[in-house]
Coordinates of C-alpha atoms and ligand atoms in Angstrom, one line a residue:
M1 CA 178.2 64.3 98.6
P2 CA 181.3 65.0 97.1
D3 CA 183.3 66.9 99.2
E4 CA 183.8 70.3 97.7
V5 CA 180.0 70.8 98.4
P6 CA 180.1 74.2 100.5
V7 CA 178.0 72.4 103.8
I8 CA 175.6 75.6 104.4
G9 CA 173.2 75.9 101.1
Q10 CA 170.2 78.0 100.2
G11 CA 166.5 76.4 100.5
T12 CA 164.5 77.5 97.9
W13 CA 161.2 76.4 99.3
M14 CA 158.3 79.7 98.8
I15 CA 160.5 81.5 96.6
G16 CA 159.1 82.4 93.1
E17 CA 155.5 82.7 94.7
N18 CA 154.4 86.1 95.5
G19 CA 157.4 87.5 96.5
D20 CA 159.8 89.7 95.2
R21 CA 160.8 88.0 91.9
A22 CA 163.6 90.3 91.2
G23 CA 165.0 90.6 95.0
E24 CA 164.6 86.3 95.5
I25 CA 166.8 86.0 92.3
A26 CA 169.4 88.7 93.5
A27 CA 169.4 87.0 96.8
L28 CA 169.9 83.7 95.5
R29 CA 173.0 85.3 92.9
A30 CA 174.5 86.6 95.9
G31 CA 174.1 83.5 97.9
I32 CA 176.1 81.8 95.0
A33 CA 178.9 84.6 94.6
R34 CA 179.3 84.5 98.6
G35 CA 180.3 80.7 97.9
L36 CA 176.4 79.4 99.0
T37 CA 176.4 77.5 95.5
H38 CA 174.3 74.6 97.3
I39 CA 170.7 75.0 96.4
D40 CA 167.8 73.1 97.2
T41 CA 164.9 72.7 95.7
A42 CA 161.6 70.5 94.7
E43 CA 158.7 70.1 92.1
M44 CA 156.8 70.7 95.3
Y45 CA 157.4 74.1 96.0
G46 CA 155.3 76.4 94.4
S47 CA 154.5 73.5 91.8
G48 CA 157.6 74.2 90.0
L49 CA 157.9 77.9 90.5
A50 CA 160.9 77.8 92.6
E51 CA 163.1 76.0 89.9
T52 CA 161.7 78.1 87.5
L53 CA 163.2 80.9 89.3
I54 CA 166.0 79.6 90.2
G55 CA 166.4 78.4 86.3
E56 CA 166.3 82.2 85.7
A57 CA 168.9 83.2 88.4
I58 CA 171.5 80.3 87.6
A59 CA 170.7 81.1 83.4
D60 CA 174.6 82.6 82.7
I61 CA 176.3 80.6 85.7
P62 CA 178.7 78.1 84.7
R63 CA 177.2 74.4 85.6
D64 CA 180.3 73.1 87.5
D65 CA 180.1 76.1 89.7
L66 CA 176.7 74.8 91.5
F67 CA 175.6 71.8 93.1
I68 CA 171.5 71.5 92.4
V69 CA 169.2 69.1 94.5
S70 CA 165.8 68.8 93.5
K71 CA 162.9 66.3 94.5
V72 CA 160.4 63.8 93.1
L73 CA 156.7 64.2 95.2
P74 CA 156.1 60.5 96.7
S75 CA 152.7 60.7 94.5
N76 CA 154.9 60.6 91.1
A77 CA 157.5 58.0 92.7
S78 CA 156.6 55.7 90.2
F79 CA 158.8 54.4 87.8
E80 CA 157.8 56.2 84.7
A81 CA 156.5 58.9 86.8
T82 CA 159.9 59.7 88.7
V83 CA 161.5 59.6 85.0
G84 CA 159.2 62.3 83.6
A85 CA 159.3 64.4 86.7
C86 CA 163.3 64.5 86.3
E87 CA 162.9 65.6 83.1
Q88 CA 160.0 68.3 84.2
S89 CA 162.6 69.9 86.7
L90 CA 165.4 70.3 83.8
R91 CA 163.4 71.6 81.9
R92 CA 162.5 74.2 84.6
L93 CA 165.9 74.8 85.9
R94 CA 167.1 75.0 82.1
L95 CA 170.2 72.0 83.0
D96 CA 170.8 69.1 81.6
H97 CA 171.5 67.0 85.3
L98 CA 170.7 67.6 89.0
D99 CA 174.0 66.9 91.5
V100 CA 171.4 65.0 93.5
Y101 CA 167.6 63.9 93.2
L102 CA 165.8 63.1 96.1
L103 CA 162.3 61.3 97.1
H104 CA 160.7 64.2 99.6
W105 CA 159.1 61.7 101.7
R106 CA 158.0 58.1 101.6
G107 CA 154.8 57.5 99.7
R108 CA 153.1 54.3 98.5
Y109 CA 155.1 53.4 95.6
P110 CA 157.7 50.9 96.7
L111 CA 161.3 52.4 97.5
A112 CA 162.4 49.4 94.8
E113 CA 160.3 51.2 92.0
T114 CA 161.8 54.6 92.7
F115 CA 164.7 53.8 92.8
G116 CA 165.1 51.7 89.8
A117 CA 163.9 55.2 87.7
F118 CA 167.1 56.8 90.3
E119 CA 169.2 54.6 88.5
Q120 CA 168.1 54.8 85.1
L121 CA 168.3 58.7 85.4
I122 CA 172.0 58.5 86.8
K123 CA 172.5 55.7 83.3
E124 CA 171.0 58.4 81.2
G125 CA 173.6 61.2 82.8
K126 CA 170.2 63.1 84.3
I127 CA 171.4 62.9 87.6
R128 CA 174.4 62.3 89.1
A129 CA 173.6 60.9 92.8
F130 CA 170.2 60.1 94.6
G131 CA 169.1 60.4 98.0
V132 CA 166.5 60.7 100.5
S133 CA 164.0 63.1 102.8
N134 CA 162.4 62.7 105.7
F135 CA 163.9 59.0 106.8
D136 CA 164.4 57.2 109.9
I137 CA 167.0 54.5 110.7
P138 CA 164.0 51.6 109.2
D139 CA 163.5 53.5 106.3
L140 CA 167.6 53.8 105.7
E141 CA 167.8 50.1 106.5
E142 CA 165.0 48.9 103.9
A143 CA 166.3 51.2 101.3
R144 CA 170.2 49.8 102.1
S145 CA 168.9 46.3 101.5
L146 CA 167.4 47.0 98.2
G147 CA 171.1 47.0 97.1
T148 CA 171.5 49.6 94.1
S149 CA 174.0 50.0 92.5
S150 CA 174.8 53.8 93.6
P151 CA 174.9 54.5 97.3
I152 CA 172.3 56.7 98.6
A153 CA 174.0 60.1 99.0
C154 CA 171.5 61.8 101.6
N155 CA 168.7 61.9 103.7
Q156 CA 167.7 65.3 103.9
V157 CA 166.0 65.7 107.4
L158 CA 164.3 68.6 109.8
Y159 CA 167.2 69.9 111.8
H160 CA 167.1 73.3 114.0
L161 CA 168.6 74.0 117.6
R162 CA 165.1 73.3 119.0
E163 CA 164.5 69.8 117.0
R164 CA 167.6 68.2 117.5
H165 CA 165.8 64.2 117.4
I166 CA 168.1 63.4 114.5
D167 CA 171.2 63.6 116.9
A168 CA 169.4 60.9 119.1
G169 CA 170.2 58.3 116.4
L170 CA 169.9 58.8 113.0
V171 CA 173.2 61.4 112.5
D172 CA 175.2 58.8 113.8
Y173 CA 173.8 56.2 111.8
C174 CA 174.4 58.4 108.6
Q175 CA 177.6 58.7 109.4
Q176 CA 178.6 55.1 109.8
H177 CA 176.6 54.3 106.4
H178 CA 178.0 57.4 104.6
I179 CA 175.1 58.8 104.2
A180 CA 175.2 62.8 104.2
V181 CA 172.6 64.1 106.5
V182 CA 171.7 67.7 104.9
G183 CA 169.0 69.9 107.6
Y184 CA 166.5 71.5 106.9
S185 CA 164.6 74.5 108.1
P186 CA 167.3 75.5 110.3
F187 CA 165.9 78.5 111.5
G188 CA 162.6 76.4 112.1
H189 CA 161.4 78.0 109.2
G190 CA 158.8 80.8 110.5
R191 CA 160.4 84.3 111.1
A192 CA 159.4 84.0 114.9
S193 CA 161.0 80.5 115.3
F194 CA 164.7 81.5 116.3
P195 CA 165.4 81.2 119.9
P196 CA 164.8 84.4 121.0
L197 CA 167.5 86.7 122.7
A198 CA 166.5 87.0 125.6
S199 CA 166.3 83.3 126.5
A200 CA 168.2 81.6 128.4
G201 CA 169.3 79.6 124.7
G202 CA 169.6 83.2 122.9
R203 CA 171.9 84.6 125.7
V204 CA 174.1 81.5 125.0
L205 CA 174.2 82.2 121.5
A206 CA 174.9 85.6 121.5
E207 CA 177.5 85.3 124.2
I208 CA 179.8 83.0 121.4
A209 CA 178.6 84.9 118.8
A210 CA 180.3 88.3 120.5
R211 CA 183.5 86.8 120.7
H212 CA 183.7 85.2 117.1
R213 CA 182.7 88.9 116.4
T214 CA 179.8 87.4 113.9
T215 CA 176.1 86.8 114.4
P216 CA 173.6 84.4 116.9
R217 CA 172.3 82.9 113.7
Q218 CA 175.1 82.8 112.1
I219 CA 176.9 80.8 115.1
A220 CA 173.2 78.7 114.7
L221 CA 174.3 77.4 111.3
A222 CA 177.9 76.7 112.3
F223 CA 176.6 74.4 115.0
L224 CA 174.1 73.0 112.7
A225 CA 176.8 72.0 110.0
R226 CA 179.5 71.1 112.3
A227 CA 180.9 68.1 111.5
T228 CA 180.4 65.6 109.0
P229 CA 178.1 64.2 107.9
L230 CA 175.9 67.6 108.7
F231 CA 175.2 69.9 106.0
A232 CA 171.9 73.1 106.5
I233 CA 170.0 74.5 103.9
P234 CA 168.6 78.1 105.7
K235 CA 166.2 79.7 102.9
A236 CA 166.2 83.7 102.6
S237 CA 164.9 86.1 100.2
T238 CA 167.0 89.0 100.7
L239 CA 170.4 89.9 100.4
V240 CA 170.9 90.6 104.1
H241 CA 169.5 87.8 105.0
V242 CA 171.7 86.0 102.9
E243 CA 174.7 87.6 103.6
E244 CA 174.2 86.6 107.2
N245 CA 173.7 83.3 106.3
A246 CA 177.0 83.2 104.2
G247 CA 179.0 84.7 106.6
A248 CA 178.4 81.0 108.8
L249 CA 181.0 79.4 106.3
D250 CA 183.7 81.1 107.8
V251 CA 182.7 81.0 111.4
N252 CA 184.7 77.9 113.5
L253 CA 183.4 76.9 116.7
T254 CA 185.5 75.5 119.6
A255 CA 185.0 72.0 121.3
N256 CA 183.7 74.4 124.0
D257 CA 181.5 76.4 122.3
I258 CA 179.9 73.2 120.9
R259 CA 179.4 71.8 124.2
R260 CA 177.8 75.1 125.4
I261 CA 175.3 75.1 122.2
D262 CA 175.1 71.4 122.9
A263 CA 173.8 72.2 126.7
A264 CA 171.8 74.7 126.0
F265 CA 169.8 73.0 123.0
P266 CA 169.8 69.3 124.2
A267 CA 169.0 66.6 121.9
H268 CA 165.7 64.9 122.4
P269 CA 164.3 61.4 121.0
R270 CA 161.5 62.7 119.1
D271 CA 158.2 62.0 121.7
E272 CA 160.6 63.5 124.5
L273 CA 160.8 66.6 122.5
P274 CA 161.1 69.6 124.8
A275 CA 158.5 72.4 125.8
I276 CA 160.6 75.6 124.9
Ligands
NAP1 P1 164.0 77.8 107.4 O1 165.7 78.2 106.4 O2 164.1 77.4 108.6 O3 163.5 79.8 107.7 C1 163.4 80.4 106.8 C2 162.6 81.7 107.4 O4 164.2 82.5 108.0 C3 162.5 82.6 106.1 O5 161.4 83.4 106.6 C4 163.7 83.6 105.9 O6 162.7 85.0 105.5 C5 164.0 83.7 107.4 N1 166.0 83.9 107.4 C6 166.2 83.4 106.9 N2 168.0 83.4 107.1 C7 167.6 84.8 107.7 C8 168.4 85.8 108.8 N3 170.0 85.6 108.4 N4 168.1 86.5 109.6 C9 166.4 87.0 109.8 N5 165.8 85.5 109.5 C10 166.2 84.7 108.4 O7 163.0 77.4 106.6 P2 162.5 76.5 105.6 O8 162.6 77.5 104.5 O9 161.7 75.5 105.7 O10 163.9 75.6 105.4 C11 165.0 75.8 104.4 C12 165.1 75.4 103.4 O11 164.9 73.5 103.8 C13 163.7 75.1 102.6 O12 163.2 76.4 101.4 C14 164.0 73.6 101.7 O13 164.5 73.8 100.8 C15 164.1 72.7 102.4 N6 163.0 72.0 103.4 C16 163.1 70.7 102.8 C17 161.9 70.2 103.3 C18 161.8 68.6 103.1 O14 161.1 67.7 103.5 N7 163.0 67.6 102.8 C19 161.1 70.6 104.4 C20 161.0 71.9 104.9 C21 161.9 72.9 104.1 P3 163.3 85.3 104.8 O15 162.8 84.3 102.8 O16 162.5 86.9 104.5 O17 164.7 86.1 103.9

């Protein structure tokens, strides 16, 4: 990913569906104004409704001020359907190119076929780069072995304080191979998934937040995007939430803060997740 891409972005799963459309557009625009210019979407989200809403929200914003990522569904990942799906996403987003185009997760089409379409889209100027999502190390090994002319820009994977299995190997692997790790669902997806402040981990977040004069969620985001190659893409549909999330860009955790959060929310391999 280019150096100038902000490490905190904006997710868009479930926007443009049944919510307050004007409020969601205002939140997205406020986030962009506060520096959250990295927007993550997918053809899957609301079957195109999220991309359509984003297209409306960004219509008057200079293209070079934005970093827009979308994803092709595995069921559309044949050569022809990938090219067609990208063109549909561009139409809904009202853009002439995406910054990165991802395979949402692995499906029945050979990676070589999908990657061939990505390379064709790069040649045509419709995407600047391509990446993958929900890939483990063996998937990445296979993907890298295909020797595409453009590198795999990123791997988008689940990553939040209570689900840190990627810290047990995948992050190191990606760093070694210059693949950005974009952590999705940084708050655990649901409103109630963030560690409660009364829990031991919640108290650690609150103490660190108080010292930085910020909030536990900002501390969590700063931790999840604490170093290369990590990025985080929280989704927010209200101004209050997006303002809070944007504030995480200004948080500089100390090495001791990172050690304490790491100890409070330990990383476990996927098959040894703690029951918290
Ligand atoms: P998330 O970002 O972990 O959580 C979203 C929830 O947190 C929403 O209910 C939101 O509420 C709430 N929230 C956001 N900011 C908040 C704040 N400051 N204070 C309190 N609550 C706050 O969940 P997610 O949407 O699953 O993940 C983020 C993005 O990652 C998605 O939108 C999508 O772009 C991407 N993603 C990718 C994949 C993949 O397979 N590649 C899978 C899942 C997600 P409001 O909406 O009311 O503001």
